[in-house]
PDB file of C-alpha atoms in Angstrom:
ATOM      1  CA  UNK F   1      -0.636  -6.002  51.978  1.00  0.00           C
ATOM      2  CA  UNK F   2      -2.715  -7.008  49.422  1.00  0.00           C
ATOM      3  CA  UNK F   3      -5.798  -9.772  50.125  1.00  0.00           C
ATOM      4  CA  UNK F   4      -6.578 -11.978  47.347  1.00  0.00           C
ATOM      5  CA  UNK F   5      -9.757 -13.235  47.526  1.00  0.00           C
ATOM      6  CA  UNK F   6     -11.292 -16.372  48.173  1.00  0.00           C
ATOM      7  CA  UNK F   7     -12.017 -18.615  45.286  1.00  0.00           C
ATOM      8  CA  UNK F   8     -15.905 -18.719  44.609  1.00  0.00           C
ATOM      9  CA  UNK F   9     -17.437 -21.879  46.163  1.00  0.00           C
ATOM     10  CA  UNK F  10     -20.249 -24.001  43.938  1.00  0.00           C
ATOM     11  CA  UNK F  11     -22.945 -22.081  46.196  1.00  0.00           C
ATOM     12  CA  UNK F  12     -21.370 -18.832  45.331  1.00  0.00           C
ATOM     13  CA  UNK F  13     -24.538 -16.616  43.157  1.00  0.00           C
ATOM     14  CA  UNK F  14     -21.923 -15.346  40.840  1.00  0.00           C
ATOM     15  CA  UNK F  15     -20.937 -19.274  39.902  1.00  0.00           C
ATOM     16  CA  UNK F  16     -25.011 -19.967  39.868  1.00  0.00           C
ATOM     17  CA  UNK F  17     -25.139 -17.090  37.294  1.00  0.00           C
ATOM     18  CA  UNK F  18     -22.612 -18.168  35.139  1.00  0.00           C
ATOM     19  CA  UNK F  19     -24.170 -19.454  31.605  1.00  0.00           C
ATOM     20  CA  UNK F  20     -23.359 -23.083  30.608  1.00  0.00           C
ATOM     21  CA  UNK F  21     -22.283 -21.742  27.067  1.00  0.00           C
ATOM     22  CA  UNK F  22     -19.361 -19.711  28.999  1.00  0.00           C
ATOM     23  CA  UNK F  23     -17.633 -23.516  30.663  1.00  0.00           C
ATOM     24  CA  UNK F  24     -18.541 -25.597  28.142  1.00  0.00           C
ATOM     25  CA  UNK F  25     -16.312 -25.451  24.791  1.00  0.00           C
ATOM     26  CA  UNK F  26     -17.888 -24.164  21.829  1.00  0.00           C
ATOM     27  CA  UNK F  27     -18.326 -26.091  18.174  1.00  0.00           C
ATOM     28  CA  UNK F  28     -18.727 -23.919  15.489  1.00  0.00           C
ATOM     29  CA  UNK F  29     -21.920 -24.316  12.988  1.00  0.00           C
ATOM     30  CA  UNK F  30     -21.400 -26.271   9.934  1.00  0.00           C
ATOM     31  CA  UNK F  31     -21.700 -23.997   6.424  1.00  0.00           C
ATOM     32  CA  UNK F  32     -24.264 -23.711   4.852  1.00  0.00           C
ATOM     33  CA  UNK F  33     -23.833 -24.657   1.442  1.00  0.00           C
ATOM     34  CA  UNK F  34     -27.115 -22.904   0.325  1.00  0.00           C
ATOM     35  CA  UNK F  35     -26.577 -19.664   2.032  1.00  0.00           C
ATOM     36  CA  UNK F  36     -22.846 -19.950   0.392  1.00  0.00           C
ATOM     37  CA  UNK F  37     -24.713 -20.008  -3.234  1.00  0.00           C
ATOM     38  CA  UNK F  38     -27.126 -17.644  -2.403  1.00  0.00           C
ATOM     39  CA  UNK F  39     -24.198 -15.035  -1.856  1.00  0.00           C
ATOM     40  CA  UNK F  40     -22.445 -15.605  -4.567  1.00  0.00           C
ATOM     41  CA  UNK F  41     -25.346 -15.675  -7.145  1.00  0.00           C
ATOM     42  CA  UNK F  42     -26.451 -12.288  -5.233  1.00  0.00           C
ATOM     43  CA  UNK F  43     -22.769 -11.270  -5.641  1.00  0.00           C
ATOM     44  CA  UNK F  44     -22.671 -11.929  -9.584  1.00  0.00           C
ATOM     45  CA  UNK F  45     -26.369 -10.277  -9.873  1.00  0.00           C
ATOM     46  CA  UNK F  46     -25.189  -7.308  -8.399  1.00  0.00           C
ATOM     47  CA  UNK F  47     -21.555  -6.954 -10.039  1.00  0.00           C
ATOM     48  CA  UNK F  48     -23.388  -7.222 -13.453  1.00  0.00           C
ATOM     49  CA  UNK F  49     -25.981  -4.693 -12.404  1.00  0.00           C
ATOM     50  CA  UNK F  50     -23.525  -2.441 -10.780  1.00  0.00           C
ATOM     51  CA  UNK F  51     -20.260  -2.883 -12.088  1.00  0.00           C
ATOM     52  CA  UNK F  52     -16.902  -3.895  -9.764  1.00  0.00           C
ATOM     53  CA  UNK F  53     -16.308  -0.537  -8.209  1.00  0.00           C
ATOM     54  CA  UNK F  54     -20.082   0.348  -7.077  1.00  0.00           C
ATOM     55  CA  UNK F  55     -20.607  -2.887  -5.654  1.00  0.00           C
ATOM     56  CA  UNK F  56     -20.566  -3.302  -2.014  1.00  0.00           C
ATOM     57  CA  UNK F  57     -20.902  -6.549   0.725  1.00  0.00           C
ATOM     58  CA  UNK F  58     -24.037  -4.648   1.764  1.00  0.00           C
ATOM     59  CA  UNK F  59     -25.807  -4.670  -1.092  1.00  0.00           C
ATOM     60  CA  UNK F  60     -24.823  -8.377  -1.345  1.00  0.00           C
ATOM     61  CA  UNK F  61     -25.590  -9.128   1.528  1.00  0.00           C
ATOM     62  CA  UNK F  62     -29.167  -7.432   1.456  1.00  0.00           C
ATOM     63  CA  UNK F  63     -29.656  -9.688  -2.228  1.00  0.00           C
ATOM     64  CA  UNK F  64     -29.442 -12.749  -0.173  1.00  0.00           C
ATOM     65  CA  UNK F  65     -31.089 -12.050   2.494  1.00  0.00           C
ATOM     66  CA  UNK F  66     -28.324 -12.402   5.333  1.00  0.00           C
ATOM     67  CA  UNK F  67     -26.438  -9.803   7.238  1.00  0.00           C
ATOM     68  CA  UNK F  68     -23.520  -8.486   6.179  1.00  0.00           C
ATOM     69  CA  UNK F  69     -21.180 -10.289   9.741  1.00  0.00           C
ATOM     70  CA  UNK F  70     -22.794 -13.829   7.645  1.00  0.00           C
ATOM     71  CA  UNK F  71     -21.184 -12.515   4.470  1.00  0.00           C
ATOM     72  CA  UNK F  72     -17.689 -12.021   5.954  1.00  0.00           C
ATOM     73  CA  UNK F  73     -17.392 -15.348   8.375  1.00  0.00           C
ATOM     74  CA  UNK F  74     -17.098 -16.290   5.228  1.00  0.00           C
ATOM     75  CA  UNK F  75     -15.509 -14.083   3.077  1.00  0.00           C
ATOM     76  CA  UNK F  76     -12.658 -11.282   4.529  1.00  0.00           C
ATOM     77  CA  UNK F  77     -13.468  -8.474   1.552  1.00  0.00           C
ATOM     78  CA  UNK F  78     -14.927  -7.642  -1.316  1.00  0.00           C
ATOM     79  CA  UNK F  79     -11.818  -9.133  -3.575  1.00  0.00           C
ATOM     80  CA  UNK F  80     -12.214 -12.372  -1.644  1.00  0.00           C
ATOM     81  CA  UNK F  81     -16.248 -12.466  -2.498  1.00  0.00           C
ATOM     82  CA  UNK F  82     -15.750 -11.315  -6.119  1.00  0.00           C
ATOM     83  CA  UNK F  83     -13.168 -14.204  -6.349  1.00  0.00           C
ATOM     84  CA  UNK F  84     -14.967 -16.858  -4.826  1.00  0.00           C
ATOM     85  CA  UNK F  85     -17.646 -15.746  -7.645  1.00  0.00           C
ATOM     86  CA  UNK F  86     -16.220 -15.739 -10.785  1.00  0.00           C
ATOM     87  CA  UNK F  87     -14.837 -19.749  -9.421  1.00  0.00           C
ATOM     88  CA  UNK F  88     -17.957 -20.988  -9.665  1.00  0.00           C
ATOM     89  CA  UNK F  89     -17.800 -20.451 -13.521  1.00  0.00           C
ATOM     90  CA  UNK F  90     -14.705 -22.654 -13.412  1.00  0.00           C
ATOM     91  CA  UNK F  91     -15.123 -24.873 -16.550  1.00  0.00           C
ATOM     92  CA  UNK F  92     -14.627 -28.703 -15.818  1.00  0.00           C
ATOM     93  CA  UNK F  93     -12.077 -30.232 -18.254  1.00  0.00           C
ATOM     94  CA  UNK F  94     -13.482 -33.620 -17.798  1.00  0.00           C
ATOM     95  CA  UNK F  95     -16.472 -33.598 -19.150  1.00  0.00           C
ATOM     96  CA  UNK F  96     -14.673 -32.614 -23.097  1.00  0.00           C
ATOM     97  CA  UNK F  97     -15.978 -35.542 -24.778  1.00  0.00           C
ATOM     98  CA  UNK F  98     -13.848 -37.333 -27.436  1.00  0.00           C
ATOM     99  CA  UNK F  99     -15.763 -37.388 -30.185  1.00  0.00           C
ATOM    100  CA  UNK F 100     -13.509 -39.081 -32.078  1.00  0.00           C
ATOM    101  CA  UNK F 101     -11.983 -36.398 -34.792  1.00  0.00           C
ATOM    102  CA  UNK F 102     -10.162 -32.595 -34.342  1.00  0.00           C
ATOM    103  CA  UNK F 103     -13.300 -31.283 -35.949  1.00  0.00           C
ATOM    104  CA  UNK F 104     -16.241 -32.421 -33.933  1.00  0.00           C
ATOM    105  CA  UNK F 105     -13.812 -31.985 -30.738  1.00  0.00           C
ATOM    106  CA  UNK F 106     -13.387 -28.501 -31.815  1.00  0.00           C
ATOM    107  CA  UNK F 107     -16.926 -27.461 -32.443  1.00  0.00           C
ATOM    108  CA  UNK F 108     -18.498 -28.761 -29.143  1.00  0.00           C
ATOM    109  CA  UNK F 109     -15.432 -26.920 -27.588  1.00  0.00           C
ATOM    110  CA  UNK F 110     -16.286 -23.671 -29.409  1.00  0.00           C
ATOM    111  CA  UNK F 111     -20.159 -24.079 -29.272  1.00  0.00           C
ATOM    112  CA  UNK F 112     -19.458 -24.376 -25.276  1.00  0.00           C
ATOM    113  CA  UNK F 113     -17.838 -21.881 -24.890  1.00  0.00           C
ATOM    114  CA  UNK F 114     -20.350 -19.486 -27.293  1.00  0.00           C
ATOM    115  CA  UNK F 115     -22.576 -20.420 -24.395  1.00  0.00           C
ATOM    116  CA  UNK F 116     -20.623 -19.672 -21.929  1.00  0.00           C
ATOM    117  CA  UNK F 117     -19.926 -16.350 -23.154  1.00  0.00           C
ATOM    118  CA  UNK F 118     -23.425 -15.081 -23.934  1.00  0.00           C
ATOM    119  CA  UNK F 119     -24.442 -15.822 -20.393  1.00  0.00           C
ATOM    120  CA  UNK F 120     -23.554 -15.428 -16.716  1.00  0.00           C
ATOM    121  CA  UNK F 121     -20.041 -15.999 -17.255  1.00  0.00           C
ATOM    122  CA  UNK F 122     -19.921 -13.452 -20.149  1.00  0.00           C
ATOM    123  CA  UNK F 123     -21.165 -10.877 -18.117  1.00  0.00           C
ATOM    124  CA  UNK F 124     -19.254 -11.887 -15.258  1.00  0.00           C
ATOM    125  CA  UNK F 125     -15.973 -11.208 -17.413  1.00  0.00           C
ATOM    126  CA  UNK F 126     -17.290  -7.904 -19.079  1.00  0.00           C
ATOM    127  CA  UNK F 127     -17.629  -6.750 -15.340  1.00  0.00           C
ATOM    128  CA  UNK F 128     -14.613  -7.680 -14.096  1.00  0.00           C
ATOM    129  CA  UNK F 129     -12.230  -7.306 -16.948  1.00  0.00           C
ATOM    130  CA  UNK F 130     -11.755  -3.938 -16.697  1.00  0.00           C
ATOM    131  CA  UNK F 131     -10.582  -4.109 -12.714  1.00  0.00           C
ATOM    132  CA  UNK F 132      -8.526  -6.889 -13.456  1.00  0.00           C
ATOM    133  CA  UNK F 133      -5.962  -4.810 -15.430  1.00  0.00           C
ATOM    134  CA  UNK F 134      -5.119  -3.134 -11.814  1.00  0.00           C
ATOM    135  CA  UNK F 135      -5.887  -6.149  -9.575  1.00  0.00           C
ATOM    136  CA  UNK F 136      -3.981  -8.713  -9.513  1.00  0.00           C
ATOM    137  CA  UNK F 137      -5.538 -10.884  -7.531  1.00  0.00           C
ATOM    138  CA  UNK F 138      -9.048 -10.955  -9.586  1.00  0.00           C
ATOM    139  CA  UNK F 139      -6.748 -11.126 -12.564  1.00  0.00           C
ATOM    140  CA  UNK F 140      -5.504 -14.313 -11.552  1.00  0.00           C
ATOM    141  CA  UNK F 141      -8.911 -15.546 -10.787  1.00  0.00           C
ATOM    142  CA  UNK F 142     -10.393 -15.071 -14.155  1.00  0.00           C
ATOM    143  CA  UNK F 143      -7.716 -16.258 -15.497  1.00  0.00           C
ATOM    144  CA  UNK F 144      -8.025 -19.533 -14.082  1.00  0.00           C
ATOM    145  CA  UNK F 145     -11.748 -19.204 -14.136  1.00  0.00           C
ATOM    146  CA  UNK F 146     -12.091 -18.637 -17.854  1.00  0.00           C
ATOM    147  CA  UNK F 147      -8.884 -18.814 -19.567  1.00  0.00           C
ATOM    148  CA  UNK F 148      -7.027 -21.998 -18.536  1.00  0.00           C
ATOM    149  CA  UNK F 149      -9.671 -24.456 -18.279  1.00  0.00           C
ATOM    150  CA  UNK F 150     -10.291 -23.618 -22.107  1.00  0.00           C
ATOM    151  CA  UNK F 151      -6.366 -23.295 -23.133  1.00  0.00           C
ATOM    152  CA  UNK F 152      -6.029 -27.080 -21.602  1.00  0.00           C
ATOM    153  CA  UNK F 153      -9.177 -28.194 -23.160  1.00  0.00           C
ATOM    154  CA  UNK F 154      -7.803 -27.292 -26.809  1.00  0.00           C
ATOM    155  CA  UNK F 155      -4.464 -28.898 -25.830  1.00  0.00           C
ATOM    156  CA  UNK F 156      -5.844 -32.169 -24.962  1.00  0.00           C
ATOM    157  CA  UNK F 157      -7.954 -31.837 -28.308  1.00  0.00           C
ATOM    158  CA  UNK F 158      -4.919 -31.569 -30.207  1.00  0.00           C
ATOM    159  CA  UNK F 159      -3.377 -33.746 -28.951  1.00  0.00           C
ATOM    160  CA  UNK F 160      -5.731 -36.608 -29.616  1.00  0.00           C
ATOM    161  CA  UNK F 161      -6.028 -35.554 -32.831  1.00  0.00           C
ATOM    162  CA  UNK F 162      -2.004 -36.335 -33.509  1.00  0.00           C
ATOM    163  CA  UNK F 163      -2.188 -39.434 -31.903  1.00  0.00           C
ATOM    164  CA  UNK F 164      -4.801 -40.132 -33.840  1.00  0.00           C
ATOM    165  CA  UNK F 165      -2.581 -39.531 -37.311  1.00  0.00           C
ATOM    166  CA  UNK F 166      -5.359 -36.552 -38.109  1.00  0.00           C
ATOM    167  CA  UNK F 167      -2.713 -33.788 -37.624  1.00  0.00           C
ATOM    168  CA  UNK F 168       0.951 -33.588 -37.419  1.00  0.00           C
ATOM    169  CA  UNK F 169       2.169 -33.104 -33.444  1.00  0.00           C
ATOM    170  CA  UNK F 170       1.974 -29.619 -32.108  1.00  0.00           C
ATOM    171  CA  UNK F 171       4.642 -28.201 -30.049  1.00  0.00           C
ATOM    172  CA  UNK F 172       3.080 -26.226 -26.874  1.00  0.00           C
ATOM    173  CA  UNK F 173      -0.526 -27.176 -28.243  1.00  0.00           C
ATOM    174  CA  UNK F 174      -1.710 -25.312 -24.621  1.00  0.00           C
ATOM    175  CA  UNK F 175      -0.632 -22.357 -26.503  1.00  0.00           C
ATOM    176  CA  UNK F 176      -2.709 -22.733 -29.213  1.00  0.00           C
ATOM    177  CA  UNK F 177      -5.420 -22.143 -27.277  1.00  0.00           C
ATOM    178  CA  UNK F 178      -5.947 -18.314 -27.653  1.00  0.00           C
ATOM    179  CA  UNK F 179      -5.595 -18.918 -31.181  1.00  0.00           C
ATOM    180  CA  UNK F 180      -8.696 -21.383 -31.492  1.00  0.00           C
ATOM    181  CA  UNK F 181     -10.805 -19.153 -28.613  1.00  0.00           C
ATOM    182  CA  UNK F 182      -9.383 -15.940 -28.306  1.00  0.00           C
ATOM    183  CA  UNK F 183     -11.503 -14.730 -31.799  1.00  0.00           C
ATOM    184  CA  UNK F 184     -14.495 -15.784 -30.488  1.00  0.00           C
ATOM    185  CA  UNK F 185     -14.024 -14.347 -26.773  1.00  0.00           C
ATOM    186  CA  UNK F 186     -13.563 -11.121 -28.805  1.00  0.00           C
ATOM    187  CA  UNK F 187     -16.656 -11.459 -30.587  1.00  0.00           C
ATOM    188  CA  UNK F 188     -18.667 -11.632 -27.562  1.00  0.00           C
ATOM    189  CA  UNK F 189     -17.266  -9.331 -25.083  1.00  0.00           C
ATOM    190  CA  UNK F 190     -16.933  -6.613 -27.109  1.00  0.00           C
ATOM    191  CA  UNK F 191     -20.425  -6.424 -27.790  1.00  0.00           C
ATOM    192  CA  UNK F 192     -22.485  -4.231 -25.421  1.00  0.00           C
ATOM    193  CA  UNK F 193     -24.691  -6.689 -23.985  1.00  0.00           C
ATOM    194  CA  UNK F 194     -23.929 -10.736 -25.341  1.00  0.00           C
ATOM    195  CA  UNK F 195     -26.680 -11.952 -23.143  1.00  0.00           C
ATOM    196  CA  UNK F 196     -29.279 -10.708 -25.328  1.00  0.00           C
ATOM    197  CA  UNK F 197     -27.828 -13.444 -27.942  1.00  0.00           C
ATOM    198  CA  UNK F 198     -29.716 -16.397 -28.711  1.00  0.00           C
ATOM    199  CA  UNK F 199     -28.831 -19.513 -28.610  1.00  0.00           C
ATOM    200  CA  UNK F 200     -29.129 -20.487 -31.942  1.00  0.00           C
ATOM    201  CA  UNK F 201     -27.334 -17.394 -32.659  1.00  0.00           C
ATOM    202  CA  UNK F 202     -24.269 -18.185 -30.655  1.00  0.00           C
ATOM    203  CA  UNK F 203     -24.280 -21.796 -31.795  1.00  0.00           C
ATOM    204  CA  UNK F 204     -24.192 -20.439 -35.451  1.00  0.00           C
ATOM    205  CA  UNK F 205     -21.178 -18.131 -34.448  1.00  0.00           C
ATOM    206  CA  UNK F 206     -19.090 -20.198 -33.233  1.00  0.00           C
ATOM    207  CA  UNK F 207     -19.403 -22.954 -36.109  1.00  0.00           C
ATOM    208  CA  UNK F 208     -18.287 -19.720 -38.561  1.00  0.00           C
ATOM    209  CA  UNK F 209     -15.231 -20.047 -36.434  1.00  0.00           C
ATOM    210  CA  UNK F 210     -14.490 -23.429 -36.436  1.00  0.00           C
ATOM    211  CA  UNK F 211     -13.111 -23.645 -40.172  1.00  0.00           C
ATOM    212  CA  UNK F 212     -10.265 -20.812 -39.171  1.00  0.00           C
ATOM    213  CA  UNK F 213      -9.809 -22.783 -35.842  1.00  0.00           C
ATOM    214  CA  UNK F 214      -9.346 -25.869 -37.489  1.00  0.00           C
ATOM    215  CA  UNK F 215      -6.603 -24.114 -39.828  1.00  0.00           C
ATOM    216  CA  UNK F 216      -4.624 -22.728 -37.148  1.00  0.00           C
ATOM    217  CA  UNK F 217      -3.861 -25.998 -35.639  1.00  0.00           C
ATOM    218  CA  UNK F 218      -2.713 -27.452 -38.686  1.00  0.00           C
ATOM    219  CA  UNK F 219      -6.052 -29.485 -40.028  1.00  0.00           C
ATOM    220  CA  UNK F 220      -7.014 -27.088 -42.694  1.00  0.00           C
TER     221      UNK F 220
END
């Protein structure tokens, strides 16, 4: 016959040795939005130091100063870190001004984006476009880190521009965007290393540009 035993009274030592933490429910700690930055800027410093395939979460995680179980609470793997990366280059479509014609729309648009290009987020992408041609995932990542903030940026340009009378209405003006930005993404990441180019520079470059933009969407 089998004796089950008594249950422990409050005077019992093992109850008496129980921690409080072990009763009482626990509440998880609150982000921290600083140590979140501080991983992914030490995850872009290393990817453009290292390249995709020799990084590793314990070299990021030694850039930032945390341990590597802080990296993934947050983050599962190294897709999922690389990812969350390259987002933070996500262009915001709201702030496109309206300046009022296709032209001076167009050449803030392509002077941004000549920014852009010759700094973090160029190197980002001349990191990571390689790996994206096999990954999937990543590839879907830049592409709505880089590609379609731009692509909708140059639609709502155009579009303006026909309601204003300037043009004629474009059908699938999104589209046009790899026509008006996809020369001067060329220009830059094909060059060994774009964040050696000035400002100036890259301002200069992209007004060269903006004539042959202007004529592909019907303003030239």
């Amino acid at each position: 016959m089998t004796r089950t035993a008594p249950p422990a009274s409050p005077d019992d030592p093992r109850t008496l040795r129980r921690p409080a933490a072990e009763t009482a429910p626990r509440r998880g700690r609150p982000r921290d939005a600083a140590r979140d930055r501080a991983i992914l800027d030490a995850t872009l410093a290393v990817l453009t130091e290292s390249g995709y395939r020799a990084l590793t979460t314990a070299a990021v995680a030694a850039r930032a100063g945390v341990s590597t179980a802080t990296l993934y609470r947050r983050w599962s793997s190294k897709d999922e870190l690389v990812i969350a990366a390259a987002a933070t280059h996500i262009e915001d479509v709201r702030t496109q001004p309206d300046t009022g014609t296709l032209e001076g729309d167009l050449r803030v648009l392509l002077r941004d984006k000549a920014a852009a290009l010759t700094g973090e987020a160029g190197r980002l992408m001349q990191a990571l476009v390689g790996e994206a041609a096999q990954n999937t995932a990543l590839a879907d990542a830049l592409t709505a880190a880089f590609l379609e903030p731009v692509h909708r940026r140059v639609g709502e340009a155009v579009r303006r521009a026909a309601e204003r009378g300037q043009i004629d209405s474009v059908p699938d003006a999104d589209l046009l965007g790899a026509v008006v930005v996809g020369p001067l993404m060329s220009r830059f990441l094909l060059m060994p290393r774009p964040d050696q180019v000035d400002a100036a520079t890259a301002q200069a470059t992209a007004d060269r540009f903006l004539p042959f933009a202007l004529r592909a969407v019907g303003a030239g």
